[in-house]
Structures are given as C-alpha cells and as structure tokens.
XYZ file of C-alpha atoms in Angstrom:
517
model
C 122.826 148.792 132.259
C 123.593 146.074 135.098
C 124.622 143.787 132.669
C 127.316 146.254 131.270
C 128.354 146.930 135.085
C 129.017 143.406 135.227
C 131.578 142.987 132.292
C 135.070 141.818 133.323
C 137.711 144.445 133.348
C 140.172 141.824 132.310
C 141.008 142.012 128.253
C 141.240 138.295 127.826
C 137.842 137.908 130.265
C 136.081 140.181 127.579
C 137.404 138.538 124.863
C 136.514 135.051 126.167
C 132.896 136.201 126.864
C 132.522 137.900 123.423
C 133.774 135.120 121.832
C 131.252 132.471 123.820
C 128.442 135.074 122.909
C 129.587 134.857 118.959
C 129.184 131.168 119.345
C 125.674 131.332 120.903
C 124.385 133.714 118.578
C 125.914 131.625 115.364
C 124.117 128.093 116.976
C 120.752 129.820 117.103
C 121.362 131.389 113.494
C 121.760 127.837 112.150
C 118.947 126.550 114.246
C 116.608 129.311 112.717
C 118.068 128.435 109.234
C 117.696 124.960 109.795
C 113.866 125.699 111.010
C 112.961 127.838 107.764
C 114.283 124.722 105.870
C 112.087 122.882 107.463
C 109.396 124.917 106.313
C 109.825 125.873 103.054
C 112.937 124.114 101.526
C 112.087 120.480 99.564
C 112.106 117.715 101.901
C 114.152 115.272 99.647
C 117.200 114.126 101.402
C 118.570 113.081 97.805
C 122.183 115.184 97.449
C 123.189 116.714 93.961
C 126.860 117.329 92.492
C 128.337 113.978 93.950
C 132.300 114.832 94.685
C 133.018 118.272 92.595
C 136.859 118.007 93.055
C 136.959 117.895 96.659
C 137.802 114.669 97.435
C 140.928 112.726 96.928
C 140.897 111.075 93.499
C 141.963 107.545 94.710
C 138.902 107.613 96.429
C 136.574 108.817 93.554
C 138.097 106.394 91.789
C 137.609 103.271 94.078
C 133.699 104.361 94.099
C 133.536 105.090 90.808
C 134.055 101.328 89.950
C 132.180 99.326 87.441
C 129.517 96.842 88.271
C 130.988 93.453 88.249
C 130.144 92.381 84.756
C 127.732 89.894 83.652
C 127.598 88.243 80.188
C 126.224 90.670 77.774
C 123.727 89.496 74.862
C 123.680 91.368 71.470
C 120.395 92.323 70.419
C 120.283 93.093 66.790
C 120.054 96.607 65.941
C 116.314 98.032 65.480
C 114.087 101.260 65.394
C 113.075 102.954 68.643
C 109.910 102.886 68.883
C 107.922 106.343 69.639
C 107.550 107.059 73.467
C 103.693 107.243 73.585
C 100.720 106.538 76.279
C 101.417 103.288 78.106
C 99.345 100.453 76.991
C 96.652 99.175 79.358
C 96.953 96.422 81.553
C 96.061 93.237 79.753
C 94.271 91.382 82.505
C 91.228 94.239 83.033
C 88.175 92.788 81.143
C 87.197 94.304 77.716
C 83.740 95.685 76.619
C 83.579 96.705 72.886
C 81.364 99.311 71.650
C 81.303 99.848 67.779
C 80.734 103.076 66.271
C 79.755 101.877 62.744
C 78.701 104.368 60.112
C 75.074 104.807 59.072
C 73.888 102.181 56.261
C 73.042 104.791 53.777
C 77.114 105.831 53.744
C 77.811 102.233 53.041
C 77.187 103.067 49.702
C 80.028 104.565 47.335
C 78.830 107.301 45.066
C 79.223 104.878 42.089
C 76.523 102.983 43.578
C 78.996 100.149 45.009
C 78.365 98.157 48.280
C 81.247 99.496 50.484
C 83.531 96.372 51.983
C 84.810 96.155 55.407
C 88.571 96.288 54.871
C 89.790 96.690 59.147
C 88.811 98.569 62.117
C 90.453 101.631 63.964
C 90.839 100.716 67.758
C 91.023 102.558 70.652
C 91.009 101.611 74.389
C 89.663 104.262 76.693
C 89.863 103.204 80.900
C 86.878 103.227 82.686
C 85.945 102.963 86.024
C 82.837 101.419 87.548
C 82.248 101.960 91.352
C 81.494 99.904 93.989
C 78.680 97.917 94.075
C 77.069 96.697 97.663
C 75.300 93.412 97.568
C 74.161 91.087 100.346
C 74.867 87.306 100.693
C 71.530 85.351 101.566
C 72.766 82.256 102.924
C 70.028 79.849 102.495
C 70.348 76.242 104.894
C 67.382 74.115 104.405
C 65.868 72.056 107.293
C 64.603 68.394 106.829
C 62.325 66.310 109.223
C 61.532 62.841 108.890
C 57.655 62.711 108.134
C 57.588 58.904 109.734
C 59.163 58.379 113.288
C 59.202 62.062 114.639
C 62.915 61.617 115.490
C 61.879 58.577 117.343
C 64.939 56.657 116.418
C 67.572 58.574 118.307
C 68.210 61.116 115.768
C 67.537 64.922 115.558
C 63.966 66.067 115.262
C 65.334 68.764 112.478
C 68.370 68.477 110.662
C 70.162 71.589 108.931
C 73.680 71.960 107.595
C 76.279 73.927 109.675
C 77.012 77.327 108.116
C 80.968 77.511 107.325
C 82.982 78.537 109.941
C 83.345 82.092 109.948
C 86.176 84.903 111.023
C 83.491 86.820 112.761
C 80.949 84.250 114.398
C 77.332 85.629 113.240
C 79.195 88.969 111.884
C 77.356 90.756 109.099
C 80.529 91.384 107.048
C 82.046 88.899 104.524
C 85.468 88.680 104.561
C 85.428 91.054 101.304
C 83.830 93.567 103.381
C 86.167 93.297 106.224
C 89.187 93.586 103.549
C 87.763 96.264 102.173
C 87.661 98.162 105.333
C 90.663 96.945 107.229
C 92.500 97.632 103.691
C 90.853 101.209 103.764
C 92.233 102.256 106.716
C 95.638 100.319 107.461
C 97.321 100.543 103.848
C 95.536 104.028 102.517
C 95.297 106.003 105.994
C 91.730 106.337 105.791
C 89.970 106.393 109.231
C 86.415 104.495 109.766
C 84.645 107.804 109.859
C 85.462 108.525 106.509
C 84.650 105.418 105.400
C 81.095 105.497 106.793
C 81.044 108.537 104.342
C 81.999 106.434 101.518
C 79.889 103.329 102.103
C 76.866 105.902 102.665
C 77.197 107.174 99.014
C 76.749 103.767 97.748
C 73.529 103.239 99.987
C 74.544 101.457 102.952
C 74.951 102.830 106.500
C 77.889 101.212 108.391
C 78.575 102.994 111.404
C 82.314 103.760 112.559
C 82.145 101.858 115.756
C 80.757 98.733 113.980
C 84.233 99.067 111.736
C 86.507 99.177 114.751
C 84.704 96.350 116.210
C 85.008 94.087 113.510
C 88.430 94.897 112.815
C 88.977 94.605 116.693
C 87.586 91.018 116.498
C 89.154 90.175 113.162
C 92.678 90.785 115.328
C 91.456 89.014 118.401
C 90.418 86.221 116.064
C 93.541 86.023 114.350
C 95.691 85.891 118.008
C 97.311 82.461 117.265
C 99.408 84.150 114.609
C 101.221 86.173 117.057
C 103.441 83.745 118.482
C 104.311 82.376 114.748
C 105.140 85.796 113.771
C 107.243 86.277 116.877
C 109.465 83.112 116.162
C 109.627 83.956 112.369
C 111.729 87.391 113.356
C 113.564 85.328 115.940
C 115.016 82.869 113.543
C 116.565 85.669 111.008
C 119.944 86.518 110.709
C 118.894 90.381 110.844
C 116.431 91.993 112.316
C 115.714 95.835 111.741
C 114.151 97.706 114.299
C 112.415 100.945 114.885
C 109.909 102.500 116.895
C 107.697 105.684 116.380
C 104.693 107.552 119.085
C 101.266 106.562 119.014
C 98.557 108.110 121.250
C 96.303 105.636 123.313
C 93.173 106.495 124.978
C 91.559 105.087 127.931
C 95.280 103.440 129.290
C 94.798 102.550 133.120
C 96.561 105.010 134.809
C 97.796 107.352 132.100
C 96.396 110.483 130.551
C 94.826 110.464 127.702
C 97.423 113.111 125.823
C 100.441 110.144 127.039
C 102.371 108.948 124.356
C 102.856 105.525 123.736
C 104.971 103.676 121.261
C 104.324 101.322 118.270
C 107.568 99.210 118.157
C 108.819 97.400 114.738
C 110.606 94.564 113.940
C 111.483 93.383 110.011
C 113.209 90.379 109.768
C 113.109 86.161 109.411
C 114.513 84.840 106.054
C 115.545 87.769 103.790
C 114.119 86.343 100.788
C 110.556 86.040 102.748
C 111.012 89.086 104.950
C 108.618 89.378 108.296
C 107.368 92.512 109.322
C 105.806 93.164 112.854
C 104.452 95.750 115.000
C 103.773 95.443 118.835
C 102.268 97.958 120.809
C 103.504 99.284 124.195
C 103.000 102.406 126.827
C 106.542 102.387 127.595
C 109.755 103.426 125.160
C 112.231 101.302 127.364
C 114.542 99.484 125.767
C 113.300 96.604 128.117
C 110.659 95.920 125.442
C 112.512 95.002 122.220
C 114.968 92.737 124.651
C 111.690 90.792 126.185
C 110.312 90.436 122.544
C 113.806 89.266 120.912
C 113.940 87.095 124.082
C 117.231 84.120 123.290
C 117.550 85.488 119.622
C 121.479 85.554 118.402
C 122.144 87.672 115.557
C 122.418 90.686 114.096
C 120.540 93.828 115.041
C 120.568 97.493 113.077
C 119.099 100.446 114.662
C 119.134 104.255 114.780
C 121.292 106.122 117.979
C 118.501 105.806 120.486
C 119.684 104.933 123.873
C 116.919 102.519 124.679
C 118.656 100.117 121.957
C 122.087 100.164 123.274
C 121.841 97.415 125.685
C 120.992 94.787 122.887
C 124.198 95.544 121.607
C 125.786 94.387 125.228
C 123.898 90.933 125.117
C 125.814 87.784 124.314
C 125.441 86.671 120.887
C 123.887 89.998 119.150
C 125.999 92.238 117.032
C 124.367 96.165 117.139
C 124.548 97.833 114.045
C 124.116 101.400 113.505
C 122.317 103.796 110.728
C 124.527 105.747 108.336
C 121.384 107.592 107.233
C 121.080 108.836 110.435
C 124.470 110.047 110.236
C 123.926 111.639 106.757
C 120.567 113.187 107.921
C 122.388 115.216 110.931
C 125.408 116.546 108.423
C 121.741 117.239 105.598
C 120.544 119.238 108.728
C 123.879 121.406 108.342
C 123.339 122.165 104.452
C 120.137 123.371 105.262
C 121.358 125.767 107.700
C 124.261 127.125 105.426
C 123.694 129.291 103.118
C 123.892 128.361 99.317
C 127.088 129.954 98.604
C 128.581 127.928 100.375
C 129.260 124.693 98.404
C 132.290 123.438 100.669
C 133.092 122.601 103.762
C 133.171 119.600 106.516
C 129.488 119.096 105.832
C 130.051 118.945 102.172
C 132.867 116.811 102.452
C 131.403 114.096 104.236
C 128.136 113.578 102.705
C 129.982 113.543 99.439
C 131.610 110.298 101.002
C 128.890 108.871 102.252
C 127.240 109.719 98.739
C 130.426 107.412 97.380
C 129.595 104.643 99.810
C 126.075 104.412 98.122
C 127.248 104.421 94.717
C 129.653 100.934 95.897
C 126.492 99.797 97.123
C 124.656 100.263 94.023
C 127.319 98.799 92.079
C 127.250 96.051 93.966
C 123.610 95.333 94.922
C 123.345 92.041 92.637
C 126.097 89.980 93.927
C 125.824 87.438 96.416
C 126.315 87.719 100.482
C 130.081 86.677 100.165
C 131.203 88.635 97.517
C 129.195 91.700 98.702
C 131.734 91.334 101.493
C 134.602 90.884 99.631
C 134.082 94.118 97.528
C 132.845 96.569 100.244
C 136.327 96.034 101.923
C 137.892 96.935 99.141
C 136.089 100.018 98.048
C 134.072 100.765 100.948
C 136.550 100.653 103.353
C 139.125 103.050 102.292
C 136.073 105.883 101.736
C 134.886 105.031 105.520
C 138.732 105.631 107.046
C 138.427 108.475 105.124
C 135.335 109.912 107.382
C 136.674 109.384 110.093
C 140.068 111.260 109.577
C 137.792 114.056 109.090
C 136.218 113.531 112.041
C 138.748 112.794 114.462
C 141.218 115.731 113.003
C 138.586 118.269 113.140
C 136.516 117.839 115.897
C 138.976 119.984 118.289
C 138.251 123.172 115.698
C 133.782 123.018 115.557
C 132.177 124.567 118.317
C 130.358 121.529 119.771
C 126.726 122.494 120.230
C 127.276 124.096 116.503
C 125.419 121.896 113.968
C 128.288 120.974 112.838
C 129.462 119.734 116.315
C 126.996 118.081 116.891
C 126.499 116.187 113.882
C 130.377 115.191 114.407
C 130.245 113.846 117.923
C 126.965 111.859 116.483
C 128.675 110.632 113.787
C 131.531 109.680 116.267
C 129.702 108.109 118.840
C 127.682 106.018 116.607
C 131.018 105.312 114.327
C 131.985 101.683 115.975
C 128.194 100.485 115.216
C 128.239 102.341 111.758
C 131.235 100.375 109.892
C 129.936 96.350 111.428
C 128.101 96.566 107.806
C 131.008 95.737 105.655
C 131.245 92.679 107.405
C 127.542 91.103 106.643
C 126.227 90.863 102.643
C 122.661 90.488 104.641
C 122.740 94.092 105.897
C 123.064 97.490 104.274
C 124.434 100.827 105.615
C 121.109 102.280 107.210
C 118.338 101.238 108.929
C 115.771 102.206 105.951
C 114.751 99.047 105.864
C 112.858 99.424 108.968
C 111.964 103.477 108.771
C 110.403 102.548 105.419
C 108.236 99.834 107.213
C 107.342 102.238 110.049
C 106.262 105.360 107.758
C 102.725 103.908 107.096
C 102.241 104.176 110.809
C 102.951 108.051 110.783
C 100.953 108.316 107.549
C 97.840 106.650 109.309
C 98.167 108.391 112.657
C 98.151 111.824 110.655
C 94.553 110.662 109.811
C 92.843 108.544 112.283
C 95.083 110.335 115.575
C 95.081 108.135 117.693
C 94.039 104.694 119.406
C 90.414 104.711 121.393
C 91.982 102.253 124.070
C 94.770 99.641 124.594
C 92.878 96.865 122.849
C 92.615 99.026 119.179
C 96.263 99.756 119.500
C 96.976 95.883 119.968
C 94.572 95.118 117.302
C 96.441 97.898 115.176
C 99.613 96.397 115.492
C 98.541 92.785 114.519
C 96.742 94.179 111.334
C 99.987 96.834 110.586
C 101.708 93.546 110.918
C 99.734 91.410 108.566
C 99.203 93.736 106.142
C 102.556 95.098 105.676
C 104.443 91.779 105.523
C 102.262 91.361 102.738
C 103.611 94.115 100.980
C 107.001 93.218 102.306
C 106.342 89.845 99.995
C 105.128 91.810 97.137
C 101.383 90.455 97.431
C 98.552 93.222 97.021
C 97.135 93.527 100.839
C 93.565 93.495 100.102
C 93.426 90.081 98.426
C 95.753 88.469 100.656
C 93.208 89.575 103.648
C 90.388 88.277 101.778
C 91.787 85.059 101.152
C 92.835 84.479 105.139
C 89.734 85.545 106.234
C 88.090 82.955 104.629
C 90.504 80.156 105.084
C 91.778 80.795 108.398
C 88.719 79.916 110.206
C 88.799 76.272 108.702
C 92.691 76.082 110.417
C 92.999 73.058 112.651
C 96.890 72.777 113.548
C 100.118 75.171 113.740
C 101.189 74.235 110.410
C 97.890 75.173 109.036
C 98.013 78.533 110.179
C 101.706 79.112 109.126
C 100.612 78.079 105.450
C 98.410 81.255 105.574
C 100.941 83.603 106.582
C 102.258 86.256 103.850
C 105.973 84.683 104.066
C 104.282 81.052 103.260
C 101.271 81.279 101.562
C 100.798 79.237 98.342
C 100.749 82.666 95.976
C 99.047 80.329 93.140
C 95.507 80.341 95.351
C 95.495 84.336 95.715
C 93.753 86.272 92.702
C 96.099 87.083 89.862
C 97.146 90.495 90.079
C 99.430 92.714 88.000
C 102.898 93.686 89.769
C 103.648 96.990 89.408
C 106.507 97.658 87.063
C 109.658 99.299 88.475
C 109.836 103.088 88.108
C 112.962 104.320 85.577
C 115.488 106.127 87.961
C-alpha cells in the first residue's frame, strides 16, 4: 500500500512512470525469452528465408550477383551413377579371406569339373585396437682385451643412445603423441586416459602424463620466440581470448579466472596459430606480445582491445558476427509470428553481405577489393540508415537497443574490411581457433598450476597450427619429437615448425574430403 501512497498525482507523472514500468517489464520478457532459447531452442546461428521482400530490390540484386566466371569445360553427357555406400579409403591395408565352396559342390550334376569364371567382392572395415609394445634399446660395450685402456683411451666404449625429447623418459615419442594428441585435439583428460591405457594392460598414471607433456613443452621452449615473430610478420593477425582456471597461482585463489589469449596469423597461405597464457585480461598483454608489429588487427568489442587500435601503424578491425549474434539474440526473444522487423531487417543484410562474400571467395586480394565496394558497400550504408534513423524510437536497454548501439559503436571498426582482400567480415577465424580450448576445459577443468597452463598453451599452439596447415596433429607430433632433439641452429628448428615443415617426410595420410553444403 506505501507504494500506491507514493504515486504522483500529476497525469503526465503517472503516465511517465507507467510507461518506464511497461519498458522494464518488456526488457525482462525478452531476457526470459532470450534465456528459454538458450535452453531449448537449436543453437545454430545459420538464418533461413534470406530477404522475403523486405528489402529494397537494388540491393537484392547487387548481392544476388553471379560469381565472376571462370572458363567452363564440357564434359560429355553420361549416366549418374547410383548414390550408394562410399568406397573405402584406398591407402588402409587389405587382408583377404575367401569363402570358397566345399569341393564336393565343385561338381555339376552332369558330373563336370566346375570352372572358376570371377569372384564376388566385398570390403567390410575393421578395426584392430591398440597394441602396447616396449622398445629394448640394446648398446653393446667393447673393451680392449690387450692394453686395459692403457693407451689413453676409454676403459669401455658404448655408443651414445640418440638424443631424446625426454632425457631417460620411458615414453617414445609415439607414446607422447598419442597422449598429448589424446588430450589437446580430442578433449580427453589424463585420467581418462589412464583408463584407456589400463584396458590394454599397461598402468600409466595421470601425473606421469602431465609430466611428460609438461617436459615435452619445456623441451620444446626455443620455439616460442619463432612462433612469436612468425605472427609478428603477418599482414593480419586475429585475436581472441577465452577463461581458463589455474591452480596454485601465487597470490590468487584457486576459483580466479585466468585467460588463455590467441593469436592466428603470419603468411595467410601458412597460417600461425598461438596461445599464451596469462592471470590478467588487460589489454596490456596482447600489446606486450604484438610488441613493434604494424598491421592489421580484427577483434570482437572487448574494451581491453581498443587501445591497439590507437597505436601507430595498426588498423583495428571489428567482428560483424558479433554484430549479427546480438540482433540473433533478438529473434530468439521474439516470438515466431513475428517474421519482420528491425531485427529481421538487418540480419537479412548482413545475410546479403555473406552471400558477396561467397561469390567472391576465389578471387584474388585486389579484386576482392574491387568487388566488395561495389556490392558490399551499398548493402553496409544500408545498415546503417537503419541504425542511425531508428535508434531515437528502441528503448535502449531493450534487446533491440542494445544490439543497435553495439552495432553502432563497433560500426567504424566493422566496414575497414572492404578495404583488405586478406581479411573477412568477422573474427571467426580466431573464435574457430579458440573453441578447442572451451571444448577441452569442459573436460579436463582446469590447469593444476601456472607451469601446465604455459605448457598448455605451447602444445594448443603446436597442435592447432598443425591443423591450421591441414596436417593430421598426431603424426606431425611424432615426427618433431623425434627430430627436434637432433636440432642444432634456429633454422633447424624453424624447418620443424607446422608452417615449414617438409610435408613429404610426415606419414601419408588421407585429407578429408570437403563436406557437400
């Protein structure tokens, strides 16, 4: 009742206040809609019904442009084959089993010898599990029978065992692939691991896989500073960051969060991909790691990457997905009978600016340019009339509002895209390179102490600018594990990194082939 005693007497008072509480009580309807969403509605961002008739037709149009043609070659006209199972990869070894018929049915009923005239084949997949088996390494020692070692020479002489990643380690580097593979490229912590390995007869304990892994990383510290210069001396470099809980960090709680920081960039066509590991989220930390470099930079809205964008020489590029993911947030909150709107509107743009970059994702740099300022352009002015003209009309801390003023604030960073063929409109790049990070931390939780999260980031690193390079991680670790031991110089370490290594002395694998969209 004191709260009614306290109502204005004034008309436009009351209809001020009842108006403010109608806007209060619509914000936390969409953020209750947008919550349920969350819950139960599919998680694909993808957007269906690209521009029903809403937008201007010019601007269909400009997006709705061909592909730059390339020279077409006629293929004379044949039979489609039936779709059927797909054939099995040709590099797997074969055993044959025949299933011949008895010798007393090789007989025809006229009393005829039956004659082979083919064979029926049929290829079934198998799958033989792991097998554990331990290297003896035998080193014979020799003594001269005569002098005793009299003459100045050894007593005993023996031949040095190779050098290894893990001086007088147990594991081979197959093993240590295995394991590192295991956990940093399928999400599978050590403890589950131990599990595995104890099926097949062998007890590895969890703690002996983070210390090897721990050394493996310690061992491999030379390749820090090569990987460092590598992203410094690209013209783009994509960055992200994402939480990572640390144990055992001086002076911080163990429930702290700390902060896995990524970097993808170096020469686009032999892309570098690197974590580093650090308690704080300041943006003082990507600026100390970038150090002198002079370039492009694209990042989400985060504040703590705004002063890059100040320094001399850098250009700061924003994330239209981020953009598109705040106006997603507002379809999720609105109900389905509602197929128009602002919310509508511009994603259906942004959906257009896509489809030009589809259309023209195989040209070169230059004419990537060239083509996105005249068709991407004209779509982009075209978001931000909508924005600017009706801004004044959205309750700001609505969805809506607040995916505007996002969308406005972020606009000047946004658009710098059309003016680089290197970059694209988001930062996916980098969110795609950081998503096996918050797939492993799902599983494993967290870091036992600063040292595993720096060895985490050097292995995240290693193994995902493998993948970056389209090499399979687990022979690529194999092979450096074994060679890098034997590295004398700089050079000879670079010539083992994904981005450089001779591809003809790693196993032959089968690439995957590309999904049909």
């Amino acid at each position: 009742m004191g709260d009614i005693e306290n109502l204005p007497d004034d008309v436009g008072q009351l209809k001020h206040l009842v108006c403010d509480c109608y806007q209060q009580i619509n914000h936390l309807q969409d953020r209750v809609a947008l919550l349920q969403a969350a819950l139960y509605a599919p998680k694909s961002e993808k957007s269906k019904d690209l521009y029903q008739g809403i937008l201007p037709l010019p601007i269909v149009r400009i997006a709705e442009a061909k592909p730059v043609e390339v020279p077409v070659v006629e293929v004379p006209a044949h039979t489609r084959a039936k779709r059927g199972r797909k054939p099995l990869p040709d590099n797997l070894p074969r055993i044959e089993i025949t299933h011949d018929l008895p010798e007393d049915q090789k007989v025809c009923a006229c009393g005829t010898c039956l004659k082979r005239i083919g064979e029926e084949v049929s290829e079934k997949l198998d799958y033989v599990p792991a097998i554990m088996q331990v290297e003896r390494h035998i080193r014979p020692k020799y003594a001269c029978p005569a002098c005793d070692g009299e003459e100045g020479m050894p007593v005993v002489r023996i031949a040095p065992m190779p050098p290894q990643i893990i001086p007088k380690g147990i594991a081979t580097p197959s093993l240590l692939a295995q394991v590192i593979t295991a956990k940093f490229v399928d999400a599978m912590p050590f403890y589950r691991q131990t599990k595995q390995f104890a099926r097949l007869g062998v007890d590895i304990p969890r703690h002996s896989m983070s210390g090897w892994a721990m050394a493996v990383a310690k061992a491999l510290e030379p390749l820090h500073e090569l990987f460092q210069a590598e992203i410094r001396s690209g013209p783009v470099i994509n960055m992200d960051e994402t939480t990572l809980q640390v144990l055992k960090e001086p002076g911080r709680s163990d429930t702290s969060t700390s902060y896995l920081w990524l970097f993808r960039g170096g020469n686009p066509e032999r892309p570098t991909v690197v974590y580093r590991y650090d308690p704080s989220r300041s943006g003082s930390v990507p600026r100390e790691y970038l150090g002198e470099y002079k370039g492009y930079i694209q990042t989400d809205g985060y504040s703590g990457y705004q002063t890059l964008g100040e320094s001399d020489g850098i250009i700061h590029v924003g994330c239209m997905a981020h953009i598109r993911r705040k106006f997603m947030d507002v379809q999720k909150a609105t109900s389905k009978k509602i197929m128009h709107g602002t919310a509508k509107e511009i994603l259906d743009l942004i959906g257009l600016l896509y489809k030009v970059e589809h259309n023209i994702k195989e040209l070169e740099p230059e004419e990537k340019v060239a083509k996105r300022r005249e068709l991407a352009v004209p779509i982009l002015d075209a978001i931000r009339t909508i924005l600017d003209e009706r801004i004044d009309h959205v309750p700001p801390k609505s969805l809506l509002g607040q995916a505007m003023t996002y969308a406005r604030n972020q606009w000047r960073r946004v658009v710098r895209y059309v003016d680089c063929g290197l970059l694209t409109p988001d930062n996916n790049a980098a969110e795609n390179a950081i998503r096996p990070v918050a797939l492993g931390r799902k599983n494993w939780l967290f870091a036992g102490a600063p040292k595993g999260a720096d060895a985490s980031a050097m292995l995240f690193s290693l193994v995902e600018t493998a993948k970056a390079n389209e090499i399979e991680p687990q022979a690529y670790l194999k092979f450096l594990f074994e060679r890098f031991p034997a590295t004398q110089t700089t050079e000879d370490m670079r010539a083992l990194m994904p981005q450089h290594v001779d591809r003809s002395l790693l196993p032959s694998l089968p690439k995957p082939k590309p999904r049909k969209k």
